[in-house]
Coordinates of C-alpha atoms and ligand atoms in Angstrom, one line a residue:
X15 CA 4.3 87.9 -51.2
X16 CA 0.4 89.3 -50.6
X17 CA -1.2 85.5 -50.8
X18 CA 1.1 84.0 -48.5
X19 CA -1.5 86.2 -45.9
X20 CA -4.4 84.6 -47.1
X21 CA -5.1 82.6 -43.9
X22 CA -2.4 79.9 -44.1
X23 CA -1.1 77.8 -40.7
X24 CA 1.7 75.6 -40.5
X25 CA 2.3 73.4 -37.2
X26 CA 5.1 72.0 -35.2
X27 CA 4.8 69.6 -32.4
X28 CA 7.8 68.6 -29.5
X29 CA 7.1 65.8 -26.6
X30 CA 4.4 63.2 -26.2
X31 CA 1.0 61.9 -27.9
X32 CA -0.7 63.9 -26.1
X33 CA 0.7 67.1 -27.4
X34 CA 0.0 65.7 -31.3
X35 CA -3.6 65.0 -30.0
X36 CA -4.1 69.0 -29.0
X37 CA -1.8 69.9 -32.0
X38 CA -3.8 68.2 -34.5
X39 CA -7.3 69.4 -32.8
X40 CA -5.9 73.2 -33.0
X41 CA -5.7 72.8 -36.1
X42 CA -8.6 71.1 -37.2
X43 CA -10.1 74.2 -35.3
X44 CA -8.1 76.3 -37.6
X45 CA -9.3 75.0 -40.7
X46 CA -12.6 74.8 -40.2
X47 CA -12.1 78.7 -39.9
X48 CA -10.5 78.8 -43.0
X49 CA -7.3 78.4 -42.7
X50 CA -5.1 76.3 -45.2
X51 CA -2.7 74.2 -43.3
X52 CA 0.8 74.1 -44.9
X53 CA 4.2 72.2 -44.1
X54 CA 6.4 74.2 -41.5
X55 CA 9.2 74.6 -43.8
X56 CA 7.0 76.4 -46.4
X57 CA 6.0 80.4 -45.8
X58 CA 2.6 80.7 -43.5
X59 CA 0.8 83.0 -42.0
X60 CA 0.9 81.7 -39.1
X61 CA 3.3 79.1 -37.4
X62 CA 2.2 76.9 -34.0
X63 CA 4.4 75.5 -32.0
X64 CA 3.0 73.0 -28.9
X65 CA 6.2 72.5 -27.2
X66 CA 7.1 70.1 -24.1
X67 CA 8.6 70.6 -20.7
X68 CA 9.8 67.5 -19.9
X69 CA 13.2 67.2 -22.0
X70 CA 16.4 68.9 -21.2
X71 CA 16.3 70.5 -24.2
X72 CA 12.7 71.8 -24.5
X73 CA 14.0 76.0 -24.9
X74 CA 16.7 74.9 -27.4
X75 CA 14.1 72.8 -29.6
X76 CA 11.7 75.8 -29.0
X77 CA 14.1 78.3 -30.2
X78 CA 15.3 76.3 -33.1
X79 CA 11.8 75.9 -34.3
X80 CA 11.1 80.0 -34.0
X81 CA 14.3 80.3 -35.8
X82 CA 12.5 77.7 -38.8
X83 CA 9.0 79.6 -39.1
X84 CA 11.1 83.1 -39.2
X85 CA 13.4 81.2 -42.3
X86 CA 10.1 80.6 -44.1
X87 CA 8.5 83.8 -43.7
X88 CA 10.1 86.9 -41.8
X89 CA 6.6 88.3 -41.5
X90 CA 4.9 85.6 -40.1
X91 CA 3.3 85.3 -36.7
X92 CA 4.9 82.7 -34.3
X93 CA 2.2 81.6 -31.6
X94 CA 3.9 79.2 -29.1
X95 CA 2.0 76.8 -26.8
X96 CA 2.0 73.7 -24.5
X97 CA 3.7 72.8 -21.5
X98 CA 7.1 75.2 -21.7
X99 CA 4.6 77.7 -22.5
X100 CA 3.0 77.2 -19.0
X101 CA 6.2 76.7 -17.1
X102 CA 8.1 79.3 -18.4
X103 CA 5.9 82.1 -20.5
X104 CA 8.1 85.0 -19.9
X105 CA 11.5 83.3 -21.3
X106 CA 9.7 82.5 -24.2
X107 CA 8.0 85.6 -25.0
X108 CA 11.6 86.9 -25.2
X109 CA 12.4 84.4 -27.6
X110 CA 13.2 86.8 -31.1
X111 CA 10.3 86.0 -33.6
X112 CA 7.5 85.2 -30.7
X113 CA 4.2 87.0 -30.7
X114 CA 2.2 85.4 -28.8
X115 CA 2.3 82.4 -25.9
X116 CA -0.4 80.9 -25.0
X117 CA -1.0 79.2 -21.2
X118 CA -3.4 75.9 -20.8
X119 CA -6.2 77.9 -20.2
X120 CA -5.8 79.6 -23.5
X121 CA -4.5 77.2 -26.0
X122 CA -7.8 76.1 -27.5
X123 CA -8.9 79.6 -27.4
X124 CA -6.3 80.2 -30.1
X125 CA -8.5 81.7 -32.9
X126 CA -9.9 84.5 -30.8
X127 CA -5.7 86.1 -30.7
X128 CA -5.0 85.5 -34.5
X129 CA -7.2 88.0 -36.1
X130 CA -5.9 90.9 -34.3
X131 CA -2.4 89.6 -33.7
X132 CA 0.7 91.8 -35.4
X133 CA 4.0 90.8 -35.6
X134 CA 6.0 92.1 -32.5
X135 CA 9.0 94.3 -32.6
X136 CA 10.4 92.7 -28.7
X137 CA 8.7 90.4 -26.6
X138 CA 5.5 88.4 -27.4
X139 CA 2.3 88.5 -26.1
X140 CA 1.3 86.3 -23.1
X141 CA -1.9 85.0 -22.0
X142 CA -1.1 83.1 -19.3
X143 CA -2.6 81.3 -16.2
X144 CA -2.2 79.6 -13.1
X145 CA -2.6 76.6 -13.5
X146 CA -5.1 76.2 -11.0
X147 CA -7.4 77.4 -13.4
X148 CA -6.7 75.0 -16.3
X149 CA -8.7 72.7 -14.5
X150 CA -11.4 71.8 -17.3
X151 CA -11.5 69.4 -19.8
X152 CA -11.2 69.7 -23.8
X153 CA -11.2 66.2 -25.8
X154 CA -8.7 66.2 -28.9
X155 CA -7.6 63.8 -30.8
X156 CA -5.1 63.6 -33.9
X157 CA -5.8 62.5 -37.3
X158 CA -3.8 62.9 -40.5
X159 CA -0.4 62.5 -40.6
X160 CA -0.3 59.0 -38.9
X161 CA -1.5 55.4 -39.2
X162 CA -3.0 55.8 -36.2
X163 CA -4.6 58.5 -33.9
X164 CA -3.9 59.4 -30.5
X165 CA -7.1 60.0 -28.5
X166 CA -6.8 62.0 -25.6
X167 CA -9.2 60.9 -22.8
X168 CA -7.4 62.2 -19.5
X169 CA -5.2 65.2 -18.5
X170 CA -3.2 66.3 -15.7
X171 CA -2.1 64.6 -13.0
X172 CA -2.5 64.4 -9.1
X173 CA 0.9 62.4 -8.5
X174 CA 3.7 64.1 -6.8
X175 CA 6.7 62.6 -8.3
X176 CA 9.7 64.5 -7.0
X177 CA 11.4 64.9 -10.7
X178 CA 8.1 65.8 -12.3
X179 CA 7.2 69.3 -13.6
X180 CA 4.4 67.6 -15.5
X181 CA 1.3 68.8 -13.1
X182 CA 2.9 72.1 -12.5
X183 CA 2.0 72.4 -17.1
X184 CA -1.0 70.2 -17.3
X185 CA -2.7 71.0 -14.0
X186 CA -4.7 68.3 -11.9
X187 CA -5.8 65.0 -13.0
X188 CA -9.3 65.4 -15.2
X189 CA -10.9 63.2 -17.6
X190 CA -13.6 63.2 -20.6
X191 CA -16.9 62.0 -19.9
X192 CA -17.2 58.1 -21.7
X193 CA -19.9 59.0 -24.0
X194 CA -17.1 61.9 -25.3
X195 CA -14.4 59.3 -25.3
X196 CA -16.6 56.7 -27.5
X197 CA -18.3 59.4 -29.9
X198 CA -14.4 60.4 -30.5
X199 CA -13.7 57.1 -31.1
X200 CA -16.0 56.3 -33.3
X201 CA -15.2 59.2 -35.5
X202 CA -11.9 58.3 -35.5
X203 CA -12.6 55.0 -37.1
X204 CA -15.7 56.3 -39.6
X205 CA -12.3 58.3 -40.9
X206 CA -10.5 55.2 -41.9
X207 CA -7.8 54.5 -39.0
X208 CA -7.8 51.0 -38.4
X209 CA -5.4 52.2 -35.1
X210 CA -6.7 54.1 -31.6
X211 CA -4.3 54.9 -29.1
X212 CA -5.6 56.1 -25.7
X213 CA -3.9 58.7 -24.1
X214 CA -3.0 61.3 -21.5
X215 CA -1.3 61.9 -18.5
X216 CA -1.9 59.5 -16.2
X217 CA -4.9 57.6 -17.6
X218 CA -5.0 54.6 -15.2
X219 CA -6.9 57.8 -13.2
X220 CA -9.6 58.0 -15.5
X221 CA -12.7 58.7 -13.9
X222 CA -11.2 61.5 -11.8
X223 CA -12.7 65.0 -12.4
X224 CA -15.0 63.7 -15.5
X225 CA -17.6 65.9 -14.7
X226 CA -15.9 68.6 -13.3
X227 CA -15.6 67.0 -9.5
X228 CA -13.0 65.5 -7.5
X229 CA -14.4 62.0 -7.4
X230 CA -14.2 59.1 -9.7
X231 CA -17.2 58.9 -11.4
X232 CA -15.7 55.8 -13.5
X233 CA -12.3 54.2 -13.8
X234 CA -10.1 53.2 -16.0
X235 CA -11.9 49.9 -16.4
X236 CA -15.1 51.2 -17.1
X237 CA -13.9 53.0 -20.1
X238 CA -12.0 50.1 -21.7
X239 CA -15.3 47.9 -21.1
X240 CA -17.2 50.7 -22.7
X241 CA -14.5 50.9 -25.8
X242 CA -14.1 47.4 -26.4
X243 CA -18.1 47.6 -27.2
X244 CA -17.6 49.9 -29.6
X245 CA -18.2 48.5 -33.8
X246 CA -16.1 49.3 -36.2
X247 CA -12.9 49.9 -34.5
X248 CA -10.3 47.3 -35.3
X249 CA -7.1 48.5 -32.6
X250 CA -6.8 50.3 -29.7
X251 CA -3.8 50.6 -27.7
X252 CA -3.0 51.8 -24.2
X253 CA -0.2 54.4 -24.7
X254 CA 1.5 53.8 -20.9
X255 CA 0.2 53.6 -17.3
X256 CA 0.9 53.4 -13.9
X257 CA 1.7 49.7 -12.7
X258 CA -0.5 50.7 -9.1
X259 CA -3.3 51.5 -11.4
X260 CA -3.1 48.7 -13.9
X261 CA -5.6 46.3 -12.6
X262 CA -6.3 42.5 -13.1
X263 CA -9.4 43.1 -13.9
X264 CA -8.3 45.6 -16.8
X265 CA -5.4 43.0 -18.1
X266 CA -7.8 40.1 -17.9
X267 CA -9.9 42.7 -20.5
X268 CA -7.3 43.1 -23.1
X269 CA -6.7 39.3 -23.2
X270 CA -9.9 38.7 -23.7
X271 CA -10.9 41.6 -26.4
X272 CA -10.8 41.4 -29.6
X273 CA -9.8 45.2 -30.0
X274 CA -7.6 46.1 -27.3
X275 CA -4.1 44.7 -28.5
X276 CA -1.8 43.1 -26.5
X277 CA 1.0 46.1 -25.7
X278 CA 1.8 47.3 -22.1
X279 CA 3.8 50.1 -21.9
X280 CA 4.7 50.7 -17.2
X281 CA 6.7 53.5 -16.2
X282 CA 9.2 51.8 -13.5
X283 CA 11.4 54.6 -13.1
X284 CA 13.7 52.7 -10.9
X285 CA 14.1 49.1 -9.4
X286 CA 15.9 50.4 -6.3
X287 CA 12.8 50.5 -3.2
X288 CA 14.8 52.8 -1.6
X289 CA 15.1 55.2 -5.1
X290 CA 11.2 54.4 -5.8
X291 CA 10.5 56.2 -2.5
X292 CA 12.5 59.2 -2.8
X293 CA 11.4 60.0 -6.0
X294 CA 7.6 59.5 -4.5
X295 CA 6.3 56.7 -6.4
X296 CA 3.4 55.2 -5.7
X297 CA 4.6 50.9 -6.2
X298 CA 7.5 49.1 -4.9
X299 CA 9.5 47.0 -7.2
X300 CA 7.5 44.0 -6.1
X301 CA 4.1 45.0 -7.0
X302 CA 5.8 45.8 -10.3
X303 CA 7.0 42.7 -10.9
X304 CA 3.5 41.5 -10.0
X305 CA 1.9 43.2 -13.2
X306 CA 4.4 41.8 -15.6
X307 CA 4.5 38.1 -14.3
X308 CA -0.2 38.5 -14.6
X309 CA 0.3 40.1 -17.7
X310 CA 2.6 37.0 -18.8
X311 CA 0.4 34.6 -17.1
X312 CA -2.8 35.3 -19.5
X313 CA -1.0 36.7 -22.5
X314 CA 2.5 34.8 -23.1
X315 CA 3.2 36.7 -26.6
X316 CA 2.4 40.3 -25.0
X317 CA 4.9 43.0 -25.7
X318 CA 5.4 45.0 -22.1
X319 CA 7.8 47.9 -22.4
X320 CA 9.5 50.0 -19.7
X321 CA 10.2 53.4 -18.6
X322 CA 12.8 54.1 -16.7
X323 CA 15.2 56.9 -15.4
X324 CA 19.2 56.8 -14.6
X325 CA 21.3 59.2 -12.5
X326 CA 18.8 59.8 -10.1
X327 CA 20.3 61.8 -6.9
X328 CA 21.2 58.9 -4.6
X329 CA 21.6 56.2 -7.0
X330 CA 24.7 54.9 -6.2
X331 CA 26.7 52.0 -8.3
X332 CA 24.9 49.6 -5.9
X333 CA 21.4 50.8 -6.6
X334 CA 21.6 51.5 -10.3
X335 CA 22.7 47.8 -10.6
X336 CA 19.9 46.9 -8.2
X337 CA 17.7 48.1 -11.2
X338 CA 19.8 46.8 -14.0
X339 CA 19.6 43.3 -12.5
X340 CA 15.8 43.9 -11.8
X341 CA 15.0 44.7 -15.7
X342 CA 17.7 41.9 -16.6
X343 CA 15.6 39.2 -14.9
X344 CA 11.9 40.6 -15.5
X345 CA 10.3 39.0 -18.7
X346 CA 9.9 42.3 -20.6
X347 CA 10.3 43.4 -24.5
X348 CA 11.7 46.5 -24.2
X349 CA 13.0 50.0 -22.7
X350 CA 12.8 53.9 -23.0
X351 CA 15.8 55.0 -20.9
X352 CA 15.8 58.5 -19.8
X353 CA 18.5 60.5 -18.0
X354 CA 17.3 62.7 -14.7
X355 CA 17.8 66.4 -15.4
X356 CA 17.4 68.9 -12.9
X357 CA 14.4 70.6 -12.8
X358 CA 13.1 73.6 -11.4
X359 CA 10.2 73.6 -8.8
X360 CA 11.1 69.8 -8.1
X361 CA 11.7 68.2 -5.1
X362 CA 14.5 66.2 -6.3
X363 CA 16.4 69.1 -7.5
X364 CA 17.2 70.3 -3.9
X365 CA 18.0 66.5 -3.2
X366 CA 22.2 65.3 -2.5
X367 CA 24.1 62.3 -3.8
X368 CA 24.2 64.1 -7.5
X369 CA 25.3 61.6 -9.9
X370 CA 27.8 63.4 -12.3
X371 CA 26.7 63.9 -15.9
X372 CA 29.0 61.5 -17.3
X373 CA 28.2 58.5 -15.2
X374 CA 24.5 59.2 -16.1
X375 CA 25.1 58.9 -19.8
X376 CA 27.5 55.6 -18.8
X377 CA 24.2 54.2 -17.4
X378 CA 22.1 55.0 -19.9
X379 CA 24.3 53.4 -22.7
X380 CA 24.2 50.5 -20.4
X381 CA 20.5 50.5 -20.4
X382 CA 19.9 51.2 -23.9
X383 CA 22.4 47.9 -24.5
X384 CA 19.7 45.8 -22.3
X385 CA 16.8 47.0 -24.2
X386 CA 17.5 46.1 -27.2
X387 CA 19.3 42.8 -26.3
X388 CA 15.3 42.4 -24.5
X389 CA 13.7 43.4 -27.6
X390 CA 15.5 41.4 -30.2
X391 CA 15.0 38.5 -27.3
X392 CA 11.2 39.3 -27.8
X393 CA 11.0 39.7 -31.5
X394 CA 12.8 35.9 -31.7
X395 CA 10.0 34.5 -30.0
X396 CA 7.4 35.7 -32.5
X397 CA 9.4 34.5 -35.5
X398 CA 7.2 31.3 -37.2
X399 CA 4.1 33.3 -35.9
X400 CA 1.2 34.5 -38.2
X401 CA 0.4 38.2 -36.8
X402 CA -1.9 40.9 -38.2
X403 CA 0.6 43.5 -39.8
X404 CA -1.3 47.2 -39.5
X405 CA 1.1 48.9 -42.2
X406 CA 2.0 52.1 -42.3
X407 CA 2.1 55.1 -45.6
X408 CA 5.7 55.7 -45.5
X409 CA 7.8 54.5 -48.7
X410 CA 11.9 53.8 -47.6
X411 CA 13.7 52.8 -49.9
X412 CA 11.3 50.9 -51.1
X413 CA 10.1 49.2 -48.0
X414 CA 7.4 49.8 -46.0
X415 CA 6.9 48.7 -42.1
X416 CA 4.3 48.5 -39.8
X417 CA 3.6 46.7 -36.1
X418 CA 2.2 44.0 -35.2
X419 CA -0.6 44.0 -32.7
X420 CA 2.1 42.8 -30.0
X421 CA 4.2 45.5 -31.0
X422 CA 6.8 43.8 -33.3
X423 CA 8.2 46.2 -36.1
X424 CA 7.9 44.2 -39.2
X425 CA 8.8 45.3 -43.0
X426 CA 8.6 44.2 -46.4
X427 CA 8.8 45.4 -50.1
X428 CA 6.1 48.7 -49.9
X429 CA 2.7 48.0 -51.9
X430 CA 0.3 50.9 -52.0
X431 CA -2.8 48.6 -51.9
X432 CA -1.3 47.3 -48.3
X433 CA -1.0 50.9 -47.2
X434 CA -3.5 51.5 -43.5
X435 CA -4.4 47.0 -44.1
X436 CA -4.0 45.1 -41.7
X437 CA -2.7 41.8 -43.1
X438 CA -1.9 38.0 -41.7
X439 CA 1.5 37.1 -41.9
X440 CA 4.0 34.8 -41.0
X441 CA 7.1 36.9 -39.2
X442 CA 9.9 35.1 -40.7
X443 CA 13.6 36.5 -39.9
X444 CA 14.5 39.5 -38.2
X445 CA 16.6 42.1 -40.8
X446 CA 20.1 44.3 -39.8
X447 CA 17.9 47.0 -38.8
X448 CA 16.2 45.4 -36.6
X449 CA 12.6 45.0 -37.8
X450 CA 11.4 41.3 -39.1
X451 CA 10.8 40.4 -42.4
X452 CA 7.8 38.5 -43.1
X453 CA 6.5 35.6 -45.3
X454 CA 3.6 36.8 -47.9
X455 CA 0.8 34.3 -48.6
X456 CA 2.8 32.6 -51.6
X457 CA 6.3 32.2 -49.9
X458 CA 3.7 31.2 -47.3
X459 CA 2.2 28.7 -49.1
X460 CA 5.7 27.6 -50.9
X461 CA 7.1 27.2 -47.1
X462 CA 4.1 25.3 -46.4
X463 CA 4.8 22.5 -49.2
Ligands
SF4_523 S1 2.6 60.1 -12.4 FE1 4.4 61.2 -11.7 S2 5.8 61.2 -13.4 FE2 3.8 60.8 -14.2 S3 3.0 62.8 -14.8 FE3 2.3 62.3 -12.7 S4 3.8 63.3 -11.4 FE4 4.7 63.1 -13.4

């Protein structure tokens, strides 16, 4: 087995875009050091994990990934990083397998532990933090795997949300200077992705901490002004963001551009005032309701998706159908239900009126039911349309899909010249699973006669 320790890395990434951004730029750090990235299943030198705090289930995933890397290669070194890293370092170094865990301080220092890292007989090796001090910037972005890349241009997050641990990992709302943001861009799109998709935290606080101070020095609107300048970019889509910080000014900007696609993705969390308060958010369901009906106003065909939480302590029968009948009325294209779960360090975790486990998963079935009656709602009204299809690399059963720039998931028999084109076509009938078939040019034309 002597070659397998010829510098080889394999990678493994749980939670958001955010986390395949910093994945992807570890190992692009990696490589250009000379290491030869493999699949996770395969044996590697060494395996890297960025794991995620927010789910539930974030130790089991963690665990059952160790368990993975130590299947492939009983010998290899298991580095484990990311926001459970942060939160809960010691837990994890005592995770069988795990030598070393890396804080947010550390993570993009990973290079200088390999070399002298050995495989551990107990716990793992921490380098760990407060996360007071993770308060500095590194731009990632990822590239690779995907049609397109997630480009990281804020992190952290000054928001107190009482069911949050997210600023006790990530640390305090900090951004990337604009002239980073568009040189990253720009590579991105010399690289052949037709697709950018802005992300971080809370990016509707860009500007905060860009060069190291408290202050705005931009916002959120200067950076999308700035982007939508930039040549040779075909897409770029905001990945989510806070309905107080999603200005006119920045909607009137993506109906107007040519390159920021029409796809707005609010966390709502609730549509109870009462629930919106305890949990510390910064809107009430009015102003919500606001954004969606400008967004509608200037871009009719715009796909606006919705975060949202069930089981919330407090939320009786009467307020979670206050916030069903909220999402039932609000012209919107889809959800992403998620049940509350207790965490620690969290205000809402000490809170009464705890909803019992089974009545939050009733609610979320219920929610889930309303999504995708919205969506398939929303996909109906962009049947007959001509839309630009980005399509993806992926080969199912012969089929290949891809999205529309409003967000519609269409399909249709795979081609390899049509894989990362975008093409014009006319969305014609959506299929059992969901996604829309579409017209090509010659059943296009045939229709037409
Ligand atoms: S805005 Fe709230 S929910 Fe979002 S990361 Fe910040 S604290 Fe968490």
């Amino acid at each position: 087995m002597e070659h397998l320790h010829s510098k080889t890395a394999a990678f493994h990434t749980l939670g958001c875009k955010l986390n395949f951004a910093e994945t992807s730029t570890i190992a692009r750090q990696l490589t250009s050091a000379g290491y030869q990235k493999v699949s996770f299943d395969e044996p590697a030198h060494v395996y890297i994990i960025n794991t995620c705090s927010v789910t539930e289930n974030a130790d089991r995933e963690c665990k059952f990934h160790v368990k993975r890397a130590m299947k492939a290669n009983p010998d290899g070194l298991v580095v484990i990083l990311g926001c459970y890293a942060q939160l809960k370092p010691e837990e994890i170094s005592a995770i069988t397998g795990v030598d070393l865990v890396l804080g947010a301080k550390e993570k993009f220092n990973i290079l200088s532990y390999l070399d002298d890292l050995e495989k551990s007989e107990s716990h793992g090796i921490i380098h760990s933090c407060e996360i007071d001090e993770a308060d500095f910037f590194i731009g990632s972005y990822s590239i690779g795997d995907r049609t397109r890349a997630f480009l990281k241009v804020q992190d952290g997050c000054d928001y107190k949300c009482t069911y949050c641990t997210i600023p006790l990992a990530r640390g305090i709302s900090r951004s990337d200077t604009i002239e980073s943001v568009v040189k990253n861009a720009t590579e991105i799109s010399q690289k052949g992705i037709k697709e950018i998709v802005l992300t971080g935290v809370n990016i509707g606080d860009y500007g905060k901490g860009e060069f190291g101070n408290k202050k705005h020095e931009h916002t959120f609107l200067d950076l999308i002004s700035e982007l939508d300048q930039v040549d040779g970019i075909e897409r770029i889509r905001i990945s989510s963001i806070e309905p107080n910080l999603l200005k006119n000014e920045s909607i009137e900007l993506v109906a107007k551009s040519k390159r920021f696609v029409p796809h707005f993705h609010i966390p709502l969390q609730s549509g109870s005032d009462d629930l919106l308060k305890k949990m510390k958010r910064r809107y009430m369901s009015g102003l919500y309701a606001d954004r969606v009906a400008k967004i509608r106003e200037v871009m009719p065909d715009s796909c606006i998706g919705v975060d949202v939480i069930v089981g919330f302590p407090g939320e009786t029968e009467e307020k979670f159908l206050e916030t069903y009948n909220f999402l039932n009325e609000l012209p919107i294209s889809y959800l992403h239900v998620f049940t509350y779960s207790e965490r620690e360090n969290t205000e809402a975790v000490e809170m009464e009126g705890v909803i019992p486990i089974p009545e939050r998963k009733r609610r979320n079935k219920m929610l889930r039911i309303l999504s995708e009656k919205k969506k398939m709602a929303f996909y109906q009204t962009q049947l007959g349309k001509t839309l630009p299809v980005l399509w993806e690399h992926e080969n199912k059963n012969g089929l290949m899909f891809g999205f529309t720039e409003n967000y519609v998931r269409v399909q249709k028999p795979f081609d390899i010249n049509s894989v990362n084109e975008i093409e014009y076509l006319k969305l014609h009938k959506i299929q059992s699973d969901g996604t829309v078939s579409v017209l090509a040019a010659f059943e296009n034309f045939l229709a037409k006669v």
